[in-house]
């Protein structure tokens, strides 16, 4: 990776909203899960281990950031799902089991899609609320620019691989 690419990625993270960072983390977990699959297929143990450990680190961070006092049953269900995914990643690593990695990949893709939809719904609700109250957005065209909207130049990392 060259210096320009690293700078671009660093700037993308530093200027991202919490919602954008969440989506980026899902993209990275998906990419690392695919990296582990490629490592198993090619017999590259280092690639497999790197992919599994990085995916596990992100999923563990998702679990650690759950607020059970606010999230209630949803937080508990997500926590159980994250634990299941980490368990599957561990088994995949120990047994070179691509099928377990595919299960994790599917779950991550589904969760990512759900979060993207939730962000979009919140953005639309925020825009509608702003229009109803007549608040100025500072946008010359009159369109609301929500903080949670993904930037036009955002390229999901999950598309690589």
CSV table of C-alpha atoms in Angstrom, one decimal:
chain,number,residue,atom,x,y,z
A,1,UNK,CA,0.0,0.0,0.0
A,2,UNK,CA,1.5,3.3,-1.0
A,3,UNK,CA,1.6,6.5,1.1
A,4,UNK,CA,-1.2,8.1,-0.8
A,5,UNK,CA,-3.5,5.2,-0.2
A,6,UNK,CA,-2.7,5.2,3.5
A,7,UNK,CA,-3.3,8.9,3.8
A,8,UNK,CA,-6.6,8.6,1.9
A,9,UNK,CA,-7.8,5.8,4.2
A,10,UNK,CA,-6.6,7.7,7.3
A,11,UNK,CA,-8.5,10.8,6.2
A,12,UNK,CA,-11.6,8.8,5.5
A,13,UNK,CA,-11.6,7.4,9.0
A,14,UNK,CA,-10.8,10.7,10.7
A,15,UNK,CA,-13.6,12.6,9.0
A,16,UNK,CA,-16.2,9.8,9.3
A,17,UNK,CA,-19.2,9.9,11.5
A,18,UNK,CA,-19.7,7.1,14.1
A,19,UNK,CA,-22.3,5.5,11.7
A,20,UNK,CA,-19.8,5.6,8.8
A,21,UNK,CA,-17.1,4.0,11.0
A,22,UNK,CA,-19.5,1.2,12.0
A,23,UNK,CA,-20.1,0.4,8.3
A,24,UNK,CA,-16.3,0.6,7.6
A,25,UNK,CA,-15.7,-1.8,10.4
A,26,UNK,CA,-18.2,-4.3,9.0
A,27,UNK,CA,-16.5,-3.9,5.6
A,28,UNK,CA,-13.2,-4.7,7.2
A,29,UNK,CA,-14.5,-7.7,9.1
A,30,UNK,CA,-16.0,-9.1,5.9
A,31,UNK,CA,-12.7,-8.4,4.1
A,32,UNK,CA,-10.7,-10.2,6.8
A,33,UNK,CA,-13.1,-13.2,6.8
A,34,UNK,CA,-12.6,-13.5,3.0
A,35,UNK,CA,-8.9,-13.2,3.5
A,36,UNK,CA,-9.0,-16.1,5.9
A,37,UNK,CA,-11.0,-18.1,3.3
A,38,UNK,CA,-8.4,-17.3,0.7
A,39,UNK,CA,-5.6,-18.3,3.1
A,40,UNK,CA,-7.2,-21.7,3.6
A,41,UNK,CA,-7.8,-22.2,-0.1
A,42,UNK,CA,-4.2,-21.3,-1.0
A,43,UNK,CA,-2.6,-23.1,2.0
A,44,UNK,CA,-1.3,-19.8,3.4
A,45,UNK,CA,-1.5,-20.3,7.1
A,46,UNK,CA,-0.3,-16.8,7.9
A,47,UNK,CA,-3.0,-15.2,5.7
A,48,UNK,CA,-5.6,-17.4,7.3
A,49,UNK,CA,-4.5,-16.6,10.8
A,50,UNK,CA,-4.2,-12.9,10.1
A,51,UNK,CA,-7.7,-12.8,8.6
A,52,UNK,CA,-9.3,-14.8,11.4
A,53,UNK,CA,-7.6,-12.8,14.2
A,54,UNK,CA,-8.5,-9.4,12.7
A,55,UNK,CA,-12.1,-10.4,12.0
A,56,UNK,CA,-12.3,-11.7,15.6
A,57,UNK,CA,-10.8,-8.4,17.0
A,58,UNK,CA,-13.5,-6.3,15.2
A,59,UNK,CA,-16.3,-8.6,16.2
A,60,UNK,CA,-15.1,-8.6,19.8
A,61,UNK,CA,-15.0,-4.8,19.7
A,62,UNK,CA,-18.6,-4.8,18.4
A,63,UNK,CA,-19.6,-6.9,21.5
A,64,UNK,CA,-17.6,-4.7,23.9
A,65,UNK,CA,-19.4,-1.6,22.7
A,66,UNK,CA,-22.9,-2.9,23.2
A,67,UNK,CA,-24.8,-0.9,25.8
A,68,UNK,CA,-27.0,-3.5,27.5
A,69,UNK,CA,-28.8,-0.8,29.6
A,70,UNK,CA,-30.1,0.9,26.5
A,71,UNK,CA,-30.2,-1.9,24.0
A,72,UNK,CA,-32.0,-4.5,26.2
A,73,UNK,CA,-33.0,-7.6,24.3
A,74,UNK,CA,-31.5,-6.4,21.0
A,75,UNK,CA,-28.1,-5.9,22.7
A,76,UNK,CA,-28.3,-9.3,24.3
A,77,UNK,CA,-29.2,-10.9,20.9
A,78,UNK,CA,-26.3,-9.1,19.2
A,79,UNK,CA,-23.9,-10.1,21.9
A,80,UNK,CA,-24.9,-13.8,21.5
A,81,UNK,CA,-24.5,-13.4,17.7
A,82,UNK,CA,-21.1,-11.9,18.1
A,83,UNK,CA,-20.1,-14.7,20.5
A,84,UNK,CA,-21.3,-17.3,17.9
A,85,UNK,CA,-19.3,-15.6,15.1
A,86,UNK,CA,-16.1,-15.6,17.2
A,87,UNK,CA,-16.7,-19.3,18.1
A,88,UNK,CA,-17.2,-20.1,14.4
A,89,UNK,CA,-14.0,-18.2,13.5
A,90,UNK,CA,-12.1,-20.2,16.2
A,91,UNK,CA,-13.4,-23.5,14.8
A,92,UNK,CA,-12.6,-22.4,11.2
A,93,UNK,CA,-9.1,-21.5,12.2
A,94,UNK,CA,-8.5,-24.8,14.0
A,95,UNK,CA,-10.1,-27.0,11.4
A,96,UNK,CA,-9.4,-25.0,8.2
A,97,UNK,CA,-13.2,-25.0,7.7
A,98,UNK,CA,-14.2,-22.6,4.9
A,99,UNK,CA,-17.9,-23.3,5.5
A,100,UNK,CA,-17.8,-21.8,9.0
A,101,UNK,CA,-16.1,-18.8,7.5
A,102,UNK,CA,-18.9,-18.5,5.0
A,103,UNK,CA,-21.5,-18.6,7.8
A,104,UNK,CA,-19.7,-15.7,9.5
A,105,UNK,CA,-19.4,-13.8,6.2
A,106,UNK,CA,-23.1,-14.1,5.6
A,107,UNK,CA,-24.0,-12.9,9.1
A,108,UNK,CA,-21.6,-10.0,8.8
A,109,UNK,CA,-23.1,-9.1,5.4
A,110,UNK,CA,-26.6,-9.3,6.8
A,111,UNK,CA,-25.8,-7.1,9.8
A,112,UNK,CA,-24.0,-4.6,7.6
A,113,UNK,CA,-27.0,-4.3,5.4
A,114,UNK,CA,-29.3,-3.9,8.4
A,115,UNK,CA,-27.1,-1.1,9.8
A,116,UNK,CA,-27.0,0.7,6.4
A,117,UNK,CA,-30.8,0.6,6.2
A,118,UNK,CA,-31.1,1.8,9.8
A,119,UNK,CA,-28.7,4.7,9.1
A,120,UNK,CA,-30.7,5.6,6.0
A,121,UNK,CA,-34.0,5.6,7.9
A,122,UNK,CA,-32.5,7.7,10.6
A,123,UNK,CA,-31.1,10.1,8.0
A,124,UNK,CA,-34.5,10.4,6.3
A,125,UNK,CA,-36.3,10.9,9.6
A,126,UNK,CA,-33.8,13.6,10.6
A,127,UNK,CA,-34.3,15.3,7.3
A,128,UNK,CA,-38.1,15.2,7.6
A,129,UNK,CA,-37.9,16.5,11.2
A,130,UNK,CA,-35.6,19.3,10.1
A,131,UNK,CA,-37.9,20.3,7.3
A,132,UNK,CA,-41.0,20.3,9.6
A,133,UNK,CA,-39.4,22.5,12.1
A,134,UNK,CA,-38.2,24.9,9.4
A,135,UNK,CA,-34.6,24.8,10.6
A,136,UNK,CA,-32.0,26.0,8.2
A,137,UNK,CA,-29.5,23.3,7.2
A,138,UNK,CA,-27.0,25.7,5.7
A,139,UNK,CA,-27.3,23.9,2.4
A,140,UNK,CA,-27.8,26.3,-0.4
A,141,UNK,CA,-29.9,23.8,-2.4
A,142,UNK,CA,-32.3,23.3,0.5
A,143,UNK,CA,-31.5,19.6,0.8
A,144,UNK,CA,-30.6,18.3,4.2
A,145,UNK,CA,-27.1,16.9,4.5
A,146,UNK,CA,-27.2,14.4,7.3
A,147,UNK,CA,-24.1,13.5,9.2
A,148,UNK,CA,-24.8,9.7,8.9
A,149,UNK,CA,-25.0,9.8,5.1
A,150,UNK,CA,-22.1,7.9,3.5
A,151,UNK,CA,-19.9,10.1,1.4
A,152,UNK,CA,-20.2,9.8,-2.4
A,153,UNK,CA,-16.5,8.8,-2.6
A,154,UNK,CA,-16.8,6.0,0.0
A,155,UNK,CA,-15.7,2.7,-1.4
A,156,UNK,CA,-16.6,-0.3,0.8
A,157,UNK,CA,-13.6,-2.5,1.6
A,158,UNK,CA,-15.7,-5.6,1.4
A,159,UNK,CA,-15.9,-5.2,-2.4
A,160,UNK,CA,-12.2,-6.2,-2.6
A,161,UNK,CA,-11.6,-9.9,-2.4
